[in-house]
Short mmCIF file of C-alpha atoms in Angstrom, two decimals:
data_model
loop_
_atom_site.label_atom_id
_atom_site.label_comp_id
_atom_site.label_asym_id
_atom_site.label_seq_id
_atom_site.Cartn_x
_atom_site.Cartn_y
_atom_site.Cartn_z
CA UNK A 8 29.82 16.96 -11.28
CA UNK A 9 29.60 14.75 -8.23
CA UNK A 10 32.39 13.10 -7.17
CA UNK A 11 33.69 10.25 -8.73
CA UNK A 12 33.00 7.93 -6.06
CA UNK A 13 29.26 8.70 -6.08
CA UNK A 14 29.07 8.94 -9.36
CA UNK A 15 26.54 6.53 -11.64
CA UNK A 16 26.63 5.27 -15.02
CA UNK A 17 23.89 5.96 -17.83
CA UNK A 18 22.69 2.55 -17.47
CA UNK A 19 22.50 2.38 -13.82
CA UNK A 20 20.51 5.41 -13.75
CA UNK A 21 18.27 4.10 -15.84
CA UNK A 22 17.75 1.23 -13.93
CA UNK A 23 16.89 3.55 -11.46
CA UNK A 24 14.03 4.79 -12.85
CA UNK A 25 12.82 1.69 -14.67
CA UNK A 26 12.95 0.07 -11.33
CA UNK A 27 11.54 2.42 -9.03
CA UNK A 28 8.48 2.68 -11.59
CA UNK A 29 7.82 -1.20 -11.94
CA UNK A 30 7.85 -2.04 -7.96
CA UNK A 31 5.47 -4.89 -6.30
CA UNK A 32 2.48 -2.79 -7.82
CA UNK A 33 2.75 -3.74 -10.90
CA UNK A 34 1.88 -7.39 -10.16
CA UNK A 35 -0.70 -6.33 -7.25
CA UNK A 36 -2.58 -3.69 -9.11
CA UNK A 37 -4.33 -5.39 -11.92
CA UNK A 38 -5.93 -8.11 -9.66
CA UNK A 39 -6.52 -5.14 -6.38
CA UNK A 40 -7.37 -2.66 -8.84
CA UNK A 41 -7.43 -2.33 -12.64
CA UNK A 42 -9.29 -5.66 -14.05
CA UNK A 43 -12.32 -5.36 -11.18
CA UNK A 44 -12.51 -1.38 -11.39
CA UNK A 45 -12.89 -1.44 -15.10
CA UNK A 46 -11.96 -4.65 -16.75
CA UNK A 47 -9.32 -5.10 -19.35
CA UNK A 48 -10.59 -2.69 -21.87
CA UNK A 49 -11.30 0.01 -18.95
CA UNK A 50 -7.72 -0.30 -17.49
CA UNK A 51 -5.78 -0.32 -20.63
CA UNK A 52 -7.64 2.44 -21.43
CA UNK A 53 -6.67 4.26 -18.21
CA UNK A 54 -3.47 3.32 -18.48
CA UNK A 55 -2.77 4.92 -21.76
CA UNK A 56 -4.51 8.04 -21.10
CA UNK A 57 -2.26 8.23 -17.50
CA UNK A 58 0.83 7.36 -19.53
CA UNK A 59 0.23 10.23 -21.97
CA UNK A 60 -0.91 12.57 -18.36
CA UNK A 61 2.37 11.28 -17.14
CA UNK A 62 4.47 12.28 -20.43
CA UNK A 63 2.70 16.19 -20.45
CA UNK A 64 4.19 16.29 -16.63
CA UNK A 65 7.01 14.82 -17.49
CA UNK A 66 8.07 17.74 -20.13
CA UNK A 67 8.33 20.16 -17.39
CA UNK A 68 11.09 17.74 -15.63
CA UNK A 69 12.92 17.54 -19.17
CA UNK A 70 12.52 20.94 -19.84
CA UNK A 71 14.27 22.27 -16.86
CA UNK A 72 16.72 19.33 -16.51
CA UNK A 73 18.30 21.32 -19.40
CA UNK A 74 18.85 24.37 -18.08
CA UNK A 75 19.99 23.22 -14.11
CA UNK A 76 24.05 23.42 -13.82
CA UNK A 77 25.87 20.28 -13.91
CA UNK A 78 26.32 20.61 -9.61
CA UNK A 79 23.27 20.86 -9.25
CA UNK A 80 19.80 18.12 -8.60
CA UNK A 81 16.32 19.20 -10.20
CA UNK A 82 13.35 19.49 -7.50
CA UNK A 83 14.45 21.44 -4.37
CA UNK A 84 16.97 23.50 -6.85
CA UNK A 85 14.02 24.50 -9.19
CA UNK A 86 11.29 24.96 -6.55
CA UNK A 87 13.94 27.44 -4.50
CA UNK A 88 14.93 29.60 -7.74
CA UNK A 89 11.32 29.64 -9.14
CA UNK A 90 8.99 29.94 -6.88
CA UNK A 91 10.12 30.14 -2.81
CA UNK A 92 12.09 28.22 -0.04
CA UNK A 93 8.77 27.33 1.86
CA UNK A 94 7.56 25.95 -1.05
CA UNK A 95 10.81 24.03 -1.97
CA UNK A 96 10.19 22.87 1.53
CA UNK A 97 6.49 21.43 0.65
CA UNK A 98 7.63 20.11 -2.51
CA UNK A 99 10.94 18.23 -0.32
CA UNK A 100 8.52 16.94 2.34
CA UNK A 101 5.93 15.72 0.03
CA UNK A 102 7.71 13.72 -2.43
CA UNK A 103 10.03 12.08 0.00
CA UNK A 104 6.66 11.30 2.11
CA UNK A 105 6.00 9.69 -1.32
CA UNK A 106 9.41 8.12 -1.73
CA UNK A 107 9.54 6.69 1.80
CA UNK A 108 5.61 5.11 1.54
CA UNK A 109 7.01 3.07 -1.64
CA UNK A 110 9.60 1.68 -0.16
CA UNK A 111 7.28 0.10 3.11
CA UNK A 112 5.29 -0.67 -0.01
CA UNK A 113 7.61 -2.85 -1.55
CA UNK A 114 8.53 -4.23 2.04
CA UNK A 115 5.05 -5.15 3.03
CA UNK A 116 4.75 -7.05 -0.02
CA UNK A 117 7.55 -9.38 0.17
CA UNK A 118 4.96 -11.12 3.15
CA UNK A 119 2.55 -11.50 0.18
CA UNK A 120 5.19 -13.29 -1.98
CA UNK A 121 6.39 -15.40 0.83
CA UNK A 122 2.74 -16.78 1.08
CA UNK A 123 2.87 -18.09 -2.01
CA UNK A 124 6.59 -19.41 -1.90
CA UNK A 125 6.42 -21.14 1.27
CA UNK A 126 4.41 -24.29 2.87
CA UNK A 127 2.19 -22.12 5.33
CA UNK A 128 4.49 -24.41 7.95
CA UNK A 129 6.72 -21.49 7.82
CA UNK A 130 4.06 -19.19 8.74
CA UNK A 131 5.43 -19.01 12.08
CA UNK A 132 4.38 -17.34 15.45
CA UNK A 133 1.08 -15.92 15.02
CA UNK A 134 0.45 -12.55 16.08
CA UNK A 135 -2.33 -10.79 15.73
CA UNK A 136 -5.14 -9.77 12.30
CA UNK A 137 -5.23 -6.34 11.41
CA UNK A 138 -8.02 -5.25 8.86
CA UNK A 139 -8.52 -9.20 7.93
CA UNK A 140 -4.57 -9.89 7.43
CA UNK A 141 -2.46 -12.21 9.77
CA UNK A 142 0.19 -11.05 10.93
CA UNK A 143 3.65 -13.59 11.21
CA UNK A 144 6.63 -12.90 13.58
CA UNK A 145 8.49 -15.26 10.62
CA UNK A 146 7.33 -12.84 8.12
CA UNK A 147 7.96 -9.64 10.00
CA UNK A 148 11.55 -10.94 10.40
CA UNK A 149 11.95 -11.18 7.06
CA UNK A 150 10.43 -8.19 5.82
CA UNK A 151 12.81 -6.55 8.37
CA UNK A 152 15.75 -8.36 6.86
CA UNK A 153 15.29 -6.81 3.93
CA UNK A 154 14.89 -3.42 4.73
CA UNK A 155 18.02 -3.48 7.07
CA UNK A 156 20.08 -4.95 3.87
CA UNK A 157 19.42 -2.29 1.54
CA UNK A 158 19.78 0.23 4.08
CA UNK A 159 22.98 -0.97 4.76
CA UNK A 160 24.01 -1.25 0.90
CA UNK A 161 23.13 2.43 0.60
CA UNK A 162 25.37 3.26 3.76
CA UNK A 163 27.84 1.83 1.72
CA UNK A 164 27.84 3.90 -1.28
CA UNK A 165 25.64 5.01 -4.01
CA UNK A 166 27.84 3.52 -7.14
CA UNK A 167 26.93 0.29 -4.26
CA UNK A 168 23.52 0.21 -4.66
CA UNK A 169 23.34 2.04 -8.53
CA UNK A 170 25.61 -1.61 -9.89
CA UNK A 171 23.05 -4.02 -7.67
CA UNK A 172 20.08 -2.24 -9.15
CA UNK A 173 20.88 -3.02 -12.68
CA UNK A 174 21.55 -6.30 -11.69
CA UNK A 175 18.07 -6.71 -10.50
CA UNK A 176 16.19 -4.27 -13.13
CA UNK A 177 18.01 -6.55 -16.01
CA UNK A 178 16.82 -10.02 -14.22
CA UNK A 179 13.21 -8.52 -13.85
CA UNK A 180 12.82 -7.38 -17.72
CA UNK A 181 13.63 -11.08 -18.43
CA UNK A 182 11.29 -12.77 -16.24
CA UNK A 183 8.36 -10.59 -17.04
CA UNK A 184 9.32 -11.40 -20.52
CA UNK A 185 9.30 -14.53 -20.26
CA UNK A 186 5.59 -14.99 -18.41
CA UNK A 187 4.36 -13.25 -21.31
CA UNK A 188 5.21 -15.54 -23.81
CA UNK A 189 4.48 -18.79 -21.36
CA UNK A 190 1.25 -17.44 -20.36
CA UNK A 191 0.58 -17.06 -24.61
CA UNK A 192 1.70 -20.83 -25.38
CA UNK A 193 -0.09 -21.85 -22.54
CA UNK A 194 -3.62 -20.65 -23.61
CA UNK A 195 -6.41 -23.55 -24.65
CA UNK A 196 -7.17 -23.63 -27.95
CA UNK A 197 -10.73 -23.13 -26.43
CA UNK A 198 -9.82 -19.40 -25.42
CA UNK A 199 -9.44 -16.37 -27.59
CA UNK A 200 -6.58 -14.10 -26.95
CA UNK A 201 -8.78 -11.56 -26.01
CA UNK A 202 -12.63 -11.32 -24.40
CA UNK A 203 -15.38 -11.81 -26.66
CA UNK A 204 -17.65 -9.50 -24.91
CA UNK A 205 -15.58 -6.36 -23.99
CA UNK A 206 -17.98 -3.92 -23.07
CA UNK A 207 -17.19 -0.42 -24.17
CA UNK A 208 -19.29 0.23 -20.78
CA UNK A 209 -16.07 -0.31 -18.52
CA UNK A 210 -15.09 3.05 -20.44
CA UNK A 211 -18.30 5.24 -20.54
CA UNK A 212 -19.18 4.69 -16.97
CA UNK A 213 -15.70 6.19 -15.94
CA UNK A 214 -15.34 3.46 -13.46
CA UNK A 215 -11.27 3.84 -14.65
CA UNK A 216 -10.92 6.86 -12.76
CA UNK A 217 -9.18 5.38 -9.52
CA UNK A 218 -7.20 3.53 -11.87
CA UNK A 219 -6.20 7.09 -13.49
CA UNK A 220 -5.56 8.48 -9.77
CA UNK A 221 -2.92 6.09 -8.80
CA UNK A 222 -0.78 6.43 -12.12
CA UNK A 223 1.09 9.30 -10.77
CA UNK A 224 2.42 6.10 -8.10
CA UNK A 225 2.21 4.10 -10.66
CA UNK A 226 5.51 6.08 -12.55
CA UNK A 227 6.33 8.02 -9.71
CA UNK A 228 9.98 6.12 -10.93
CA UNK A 229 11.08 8.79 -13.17
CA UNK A 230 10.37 11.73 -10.83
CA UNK A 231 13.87 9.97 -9.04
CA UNK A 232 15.80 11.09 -11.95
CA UNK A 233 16.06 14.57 -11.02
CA UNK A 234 17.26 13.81 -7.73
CA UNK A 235 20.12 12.11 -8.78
CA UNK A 236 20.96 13.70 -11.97
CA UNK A 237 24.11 15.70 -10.70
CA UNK A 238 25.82 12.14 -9.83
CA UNK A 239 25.38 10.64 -13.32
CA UNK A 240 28.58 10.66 -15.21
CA UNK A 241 26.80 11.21 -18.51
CA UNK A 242 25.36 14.69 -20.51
CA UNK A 243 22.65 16.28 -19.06
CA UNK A 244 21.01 15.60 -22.51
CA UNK A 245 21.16 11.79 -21.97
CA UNK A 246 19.78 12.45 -18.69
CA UNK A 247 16.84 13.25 -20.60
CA UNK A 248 16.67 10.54 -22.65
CA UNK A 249 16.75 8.22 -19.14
CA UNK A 250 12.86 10.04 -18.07
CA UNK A 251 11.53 9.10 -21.76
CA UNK A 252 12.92 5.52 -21.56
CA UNK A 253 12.08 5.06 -17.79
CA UNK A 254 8.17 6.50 -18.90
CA UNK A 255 8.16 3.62 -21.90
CA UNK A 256 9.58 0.65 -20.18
CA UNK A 257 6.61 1.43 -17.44
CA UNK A 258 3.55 1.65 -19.89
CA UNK A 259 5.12 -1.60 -21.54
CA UNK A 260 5.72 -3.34 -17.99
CA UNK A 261 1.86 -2.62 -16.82
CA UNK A 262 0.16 -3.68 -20.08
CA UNK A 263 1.90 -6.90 -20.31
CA UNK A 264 1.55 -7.66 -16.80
CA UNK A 265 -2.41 -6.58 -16.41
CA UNK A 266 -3.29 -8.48 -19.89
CA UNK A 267 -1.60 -11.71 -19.06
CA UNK A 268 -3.59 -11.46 -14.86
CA UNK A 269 -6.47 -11.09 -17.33
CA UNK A 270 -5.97 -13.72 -19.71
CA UNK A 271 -4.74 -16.48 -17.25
CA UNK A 272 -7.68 -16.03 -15.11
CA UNK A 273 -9.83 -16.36 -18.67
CA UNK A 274 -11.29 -13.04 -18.03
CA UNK A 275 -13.12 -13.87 -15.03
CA UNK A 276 -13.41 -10.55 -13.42
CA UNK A 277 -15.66 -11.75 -10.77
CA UNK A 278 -12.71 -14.71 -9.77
CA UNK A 279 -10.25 -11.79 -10.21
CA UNK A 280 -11.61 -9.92 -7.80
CA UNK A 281 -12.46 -12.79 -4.89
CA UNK A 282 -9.01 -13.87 -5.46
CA UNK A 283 -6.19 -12.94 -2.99
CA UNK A 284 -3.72 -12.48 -5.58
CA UNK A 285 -4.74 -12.72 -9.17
CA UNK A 286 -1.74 -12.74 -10.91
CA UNK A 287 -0.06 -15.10 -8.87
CA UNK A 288 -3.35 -17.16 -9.24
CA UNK A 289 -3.88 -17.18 -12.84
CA UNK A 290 0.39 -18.10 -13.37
CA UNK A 291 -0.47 -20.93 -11.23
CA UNK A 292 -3.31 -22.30 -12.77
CA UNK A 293 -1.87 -22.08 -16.26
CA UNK A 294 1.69 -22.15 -16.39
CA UNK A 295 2.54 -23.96 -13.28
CA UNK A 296 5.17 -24.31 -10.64
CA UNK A 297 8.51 -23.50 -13.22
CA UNK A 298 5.83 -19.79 -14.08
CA UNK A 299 5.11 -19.23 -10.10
CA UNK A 300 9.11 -19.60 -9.89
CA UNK A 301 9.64 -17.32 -12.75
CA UNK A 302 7.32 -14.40 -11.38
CA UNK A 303 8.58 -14.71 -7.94
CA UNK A 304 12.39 -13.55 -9.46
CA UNK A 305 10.37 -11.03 -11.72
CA UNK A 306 8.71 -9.25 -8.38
CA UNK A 307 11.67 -9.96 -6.19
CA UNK A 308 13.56 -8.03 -8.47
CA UNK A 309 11.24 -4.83 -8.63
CA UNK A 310 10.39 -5.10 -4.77
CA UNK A 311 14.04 -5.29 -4.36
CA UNK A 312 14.42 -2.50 -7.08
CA UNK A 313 11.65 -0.45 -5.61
CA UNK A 314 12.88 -0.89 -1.38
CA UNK A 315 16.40 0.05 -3.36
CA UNK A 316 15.84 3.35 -5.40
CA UNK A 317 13.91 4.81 -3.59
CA UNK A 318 15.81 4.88 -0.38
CA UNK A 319 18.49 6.01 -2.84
CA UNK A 320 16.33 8.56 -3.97
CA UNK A 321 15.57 9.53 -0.73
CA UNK A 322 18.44 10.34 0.70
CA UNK A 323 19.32 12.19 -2.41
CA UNK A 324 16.37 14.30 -2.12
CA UNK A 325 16.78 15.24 1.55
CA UNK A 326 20.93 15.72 0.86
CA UNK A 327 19.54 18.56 -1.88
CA UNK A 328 17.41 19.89 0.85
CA UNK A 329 20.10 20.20 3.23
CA UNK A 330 22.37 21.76 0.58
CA UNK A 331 19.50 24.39 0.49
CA UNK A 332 19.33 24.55 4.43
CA UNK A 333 15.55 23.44 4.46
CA UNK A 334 16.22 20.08 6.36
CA UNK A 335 14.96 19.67 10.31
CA UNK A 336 17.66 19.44 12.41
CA UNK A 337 16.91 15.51 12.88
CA UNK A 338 18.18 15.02 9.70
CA UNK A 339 21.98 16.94 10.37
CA UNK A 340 25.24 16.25 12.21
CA UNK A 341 26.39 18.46 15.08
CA UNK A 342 27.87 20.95 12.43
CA UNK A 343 24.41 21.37 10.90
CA UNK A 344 25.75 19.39 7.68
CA UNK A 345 23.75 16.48 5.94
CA UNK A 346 24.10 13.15 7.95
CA UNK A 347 23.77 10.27 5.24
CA UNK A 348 23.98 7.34 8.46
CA UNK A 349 21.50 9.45 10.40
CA UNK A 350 18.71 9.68 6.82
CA UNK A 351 19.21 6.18 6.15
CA UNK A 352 18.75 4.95 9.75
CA UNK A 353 15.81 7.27 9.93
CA UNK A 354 14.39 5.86 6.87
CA UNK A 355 14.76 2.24 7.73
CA UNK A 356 13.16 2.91 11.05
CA UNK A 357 9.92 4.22 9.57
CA UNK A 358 9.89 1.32 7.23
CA UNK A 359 10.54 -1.05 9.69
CA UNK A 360 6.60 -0.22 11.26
CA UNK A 361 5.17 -1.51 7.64
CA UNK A 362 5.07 -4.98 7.93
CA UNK A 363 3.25 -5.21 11.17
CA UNK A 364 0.65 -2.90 9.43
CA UNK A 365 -0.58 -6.03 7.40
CA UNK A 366 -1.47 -6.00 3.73
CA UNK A 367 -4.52 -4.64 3.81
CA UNK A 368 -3.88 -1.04 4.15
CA UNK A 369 -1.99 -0.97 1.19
CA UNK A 370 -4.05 1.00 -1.02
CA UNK A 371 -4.31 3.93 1.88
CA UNK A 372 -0.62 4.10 1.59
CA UNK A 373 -0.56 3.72 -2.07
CA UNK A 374 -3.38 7.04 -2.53
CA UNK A 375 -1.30 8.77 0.24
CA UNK A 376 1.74 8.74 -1.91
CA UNK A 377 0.25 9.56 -4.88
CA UNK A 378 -1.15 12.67 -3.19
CA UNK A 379 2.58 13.47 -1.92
CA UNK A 380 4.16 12.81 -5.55
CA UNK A 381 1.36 14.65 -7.08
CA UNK A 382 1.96 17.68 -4.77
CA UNK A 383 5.38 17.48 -6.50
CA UNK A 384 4.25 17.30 -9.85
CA UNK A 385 2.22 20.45 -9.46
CA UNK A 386 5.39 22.46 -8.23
CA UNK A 387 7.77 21.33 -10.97
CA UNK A 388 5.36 21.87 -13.84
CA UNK A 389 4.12 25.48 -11.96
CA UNK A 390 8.26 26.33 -11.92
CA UNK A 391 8.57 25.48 -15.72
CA UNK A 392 5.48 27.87 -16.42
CA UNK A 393 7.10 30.60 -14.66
CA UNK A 394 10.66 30.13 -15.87
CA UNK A 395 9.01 30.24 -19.53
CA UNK A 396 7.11 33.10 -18.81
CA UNK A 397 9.84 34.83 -17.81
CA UNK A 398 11.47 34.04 -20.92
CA UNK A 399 7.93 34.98 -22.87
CA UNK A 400 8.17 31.42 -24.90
CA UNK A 401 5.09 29.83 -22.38
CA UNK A 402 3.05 27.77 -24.58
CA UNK A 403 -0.43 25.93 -24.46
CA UNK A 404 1.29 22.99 -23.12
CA UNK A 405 2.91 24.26 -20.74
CA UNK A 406 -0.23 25.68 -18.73
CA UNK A 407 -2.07 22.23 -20.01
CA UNK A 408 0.69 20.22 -17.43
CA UNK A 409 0.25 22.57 -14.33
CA UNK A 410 -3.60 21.73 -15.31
CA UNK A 411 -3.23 17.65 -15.82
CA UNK A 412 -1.09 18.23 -11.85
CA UNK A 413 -4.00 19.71 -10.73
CA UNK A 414 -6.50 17.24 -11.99
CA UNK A 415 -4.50 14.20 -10.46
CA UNK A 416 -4.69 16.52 -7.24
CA UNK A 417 -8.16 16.92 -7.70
CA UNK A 418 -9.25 12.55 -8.54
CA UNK A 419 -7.65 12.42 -4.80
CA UNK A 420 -9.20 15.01 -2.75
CA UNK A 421 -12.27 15.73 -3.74
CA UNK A 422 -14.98 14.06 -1.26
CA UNK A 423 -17.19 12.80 -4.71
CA UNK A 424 -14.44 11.25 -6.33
CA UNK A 425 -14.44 8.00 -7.03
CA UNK A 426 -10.49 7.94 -6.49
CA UNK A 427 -11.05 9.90 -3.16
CA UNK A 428 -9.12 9.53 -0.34
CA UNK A 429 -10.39 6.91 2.55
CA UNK A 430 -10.49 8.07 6.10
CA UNK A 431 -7.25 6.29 7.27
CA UNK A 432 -5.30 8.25 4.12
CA UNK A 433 -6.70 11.16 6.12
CA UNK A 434 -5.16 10.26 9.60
CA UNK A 435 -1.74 8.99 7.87
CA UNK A 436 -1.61 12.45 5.72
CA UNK A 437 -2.26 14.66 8.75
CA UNK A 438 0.01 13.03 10.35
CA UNK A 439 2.77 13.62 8.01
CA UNK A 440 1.70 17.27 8.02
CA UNK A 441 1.98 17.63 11.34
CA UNK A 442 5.16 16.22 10.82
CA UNK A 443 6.23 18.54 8.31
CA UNK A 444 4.89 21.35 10.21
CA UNK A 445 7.65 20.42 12.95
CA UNK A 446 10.03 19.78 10.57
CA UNK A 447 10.23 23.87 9.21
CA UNK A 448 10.31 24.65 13.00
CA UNK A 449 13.17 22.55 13.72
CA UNK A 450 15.43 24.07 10.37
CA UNK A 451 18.09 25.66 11.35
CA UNK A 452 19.24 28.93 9.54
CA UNK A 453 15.50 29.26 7.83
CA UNK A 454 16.93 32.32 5.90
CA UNK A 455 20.73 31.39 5.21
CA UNK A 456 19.93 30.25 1.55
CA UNK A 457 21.80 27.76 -0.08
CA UNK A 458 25.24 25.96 0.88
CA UNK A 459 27.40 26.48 -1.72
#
């Protein structure tokens, strides 16, 4: 076990997870994504059947968390002993590529909240428009602010940030709560509570396959589990329990929030999709001023949640890397040992270049990541096959989640798929290869094993 004064409680680990999986996406999506890909009937649809993909993936995680000693984190630990160190290396670099894209994620998309919260007098010092978004120097600043706070709480300490995150995660299940039953009394008694003309089209045509693509993003929250599981005080059988809980508050969280975008826009899919921000549109319109108010402390708290855990995560990730001497030298102190001031600083730098992308590139980043946390998927459900097979009890399901991996891989890369990768996913993903590829160069020790 950790020590004590990293160590996290049950609850706060759960927050975690629930927060890292319901981050500014989850208010973004349905009116960017699910209601005009496939309408409400298509992306519920989607959004059970990438639960359940989610839950066959997330066996392998459970399955091993069981049998990893109590000083040890899942991940880089199971990659390593399973399959090799270069792959525990790919698997490192591609799901903190994945970590570190959700948190300028949830950055970039306090400047979207801020539009809506502010008179657009505080829109100040125009700078430029990137891919039809204007840039702000007043929201840039602030975007900044943020990222340099949480930074700073992490620098602090991890039982820090693990008590502020509950904080949040608890103030965000209430809000969201809340909506749901305002946007319900406020219906007219002219509209039904659902469509009258839900087409079962939106689910033949398969039009919910992008929607299916981004779900390993989507609940990418509970992959952060095994990356801090040595510094929860609890069993490593509870620790379980926080991946199944973490999996159901998310499915719960995306339903609600996609079905109320849906109904308080009277399931106007063409309006959905003109409008800048649905959800924030259709809580307007209906609820008012006290719901706007209400769903601006509900995303708040998950972009706060999101910016939060995952830098948590993070550096949690790369500190297991460095334990297995697979982190670049950029990442070390003079004595080769794992620099938690040097991570964070690195990782607030690369956010810091996020909100003078713009909004609009969003989705690039959001496929990129999904690629990077899918890459990770693949490895930990490929390590639980070959830990069962070594122990001859490898069953049906266990070769169906290495399979499910693979599909997810699949929606993103190949060139006719709907889900498919645009061209400036391409540029940011070599990029971070080419990264990576430097990276390996740069460890020191490639063959030392790990620090014990």
């Amino acid at each position: 076990m950790s020590d004590n004064t990293e160590s996290i409680s049950y609850l706060q680990a759960i927050a975690i997870s629930v927060g890292a999986i319901i981050g500014w996406g989850a208010y973004v999506m349905p009116g960017d994504l699910f209601l005009p890909q496939s309408q409400l009937l298509g992306s519920s649809v989607a959004i059970i059947i990438g639960t359940l993909a989610i839950y066959m993936v997330a066996r392998s995680y459970i399955n091993l968390l069981t049998q990893t000693p109590e000083h040890e984190s899942g991940g880089i630990y199971w990659i390593e002993k399973y399959i090799n160190r270069k792959h525990a290396y790919i698997y490192g670099w591609g799901v903190a590529i994945g970590y570190i894209s959700i948190v300028a994620l949830n950055i970039s998309a306090v400047a979207l909240l801020l539009r809506y919260l502010v008179p657009s007098s505080l829109q100040l010092g125009y700078l430029y428009t990137i891919a039809g978004w204007e840039v702000y120097a007043s929201e840039v600043v602030l975007c900044s602010a943020a990222i340099i706070l949480f930074s700073y709480i992490n620098l602090k300490g991890m039982r820090v940030g693990a008590k502020i995150q509950l904080y949040i995660a608890l103030l965000m299940i209430l809000s969201v709560t809340a909506l749901f039953f305002a946007s319900l009394w406020a219906v007219p008694t002219s509209q039904t509570f659902l469509p009258t003309d839900m087409k079962t089209s939106s689910i033949t045509n398969f039009a919910w396959l992008p929607i299916l693509a981004v779900m390993p993003w989507a609940y990418v929250g509970f992959e952060t589990t095994p990356q801090i599981s040595k510094s929860i005080s609890d069993s490593k059988t509870k620790t379980k329990s926080i991946i199944l809980i973490s999996l159901v508050a998310g499915v719960l969280f995306y339903f609600l929030i996609n079905y109320f975008t849906a109904l308080n826009m009277n399931f106007d899919y063409q309006s959905i999709k003109n409008s800048n921000w649905a959800t924030g549109e259709g809580i307007d319109n209906r609820v008012g001023s006290l719901g706007i108010w209400l769903l601006s402390i509900a995303m708040i708290g998950s972009i706060l949640s999101g910016i939060n855990g995952f830098i948590l995560s993070s550096v949690k990730l790369l500190e297991s890397m460095a334990q297995s001497s697979l982190l670049p030298t950029i990442f070390t102190d003079n004595n080769q040992q794992f620099s938690k001031k040097k991570t964070v600083l690195l990782i607030c730098l690369v956010c810091l270049l996020s909100p003078w992308l713009g909004r609009n590139y969003l989705l690039d980043i959001v496929t990129m990541a999904s690629l990077g946390i899918t890459v990770g998927f693949a490895y930990v459900t490929t390590a639980d096959l070959i830990n069962e097979r070594k122990k001859q009890q490898a069953g049906l399901l266990n070769y169906l989640s290495v399979f499910i991996s693979v599909i997810f891989i699949s929606l993103l890369l190949l060139p006719f798929s709907p889900a498919a990768l645009s061209l400036n996913a391409y540029i940011l993903l070599a990029f971070f290869i080419i990264l990576g590829a430097i990276g390996y160069k740069k460890i020191p020790s490639v063959g030392s094993g790990r620090i014990t």
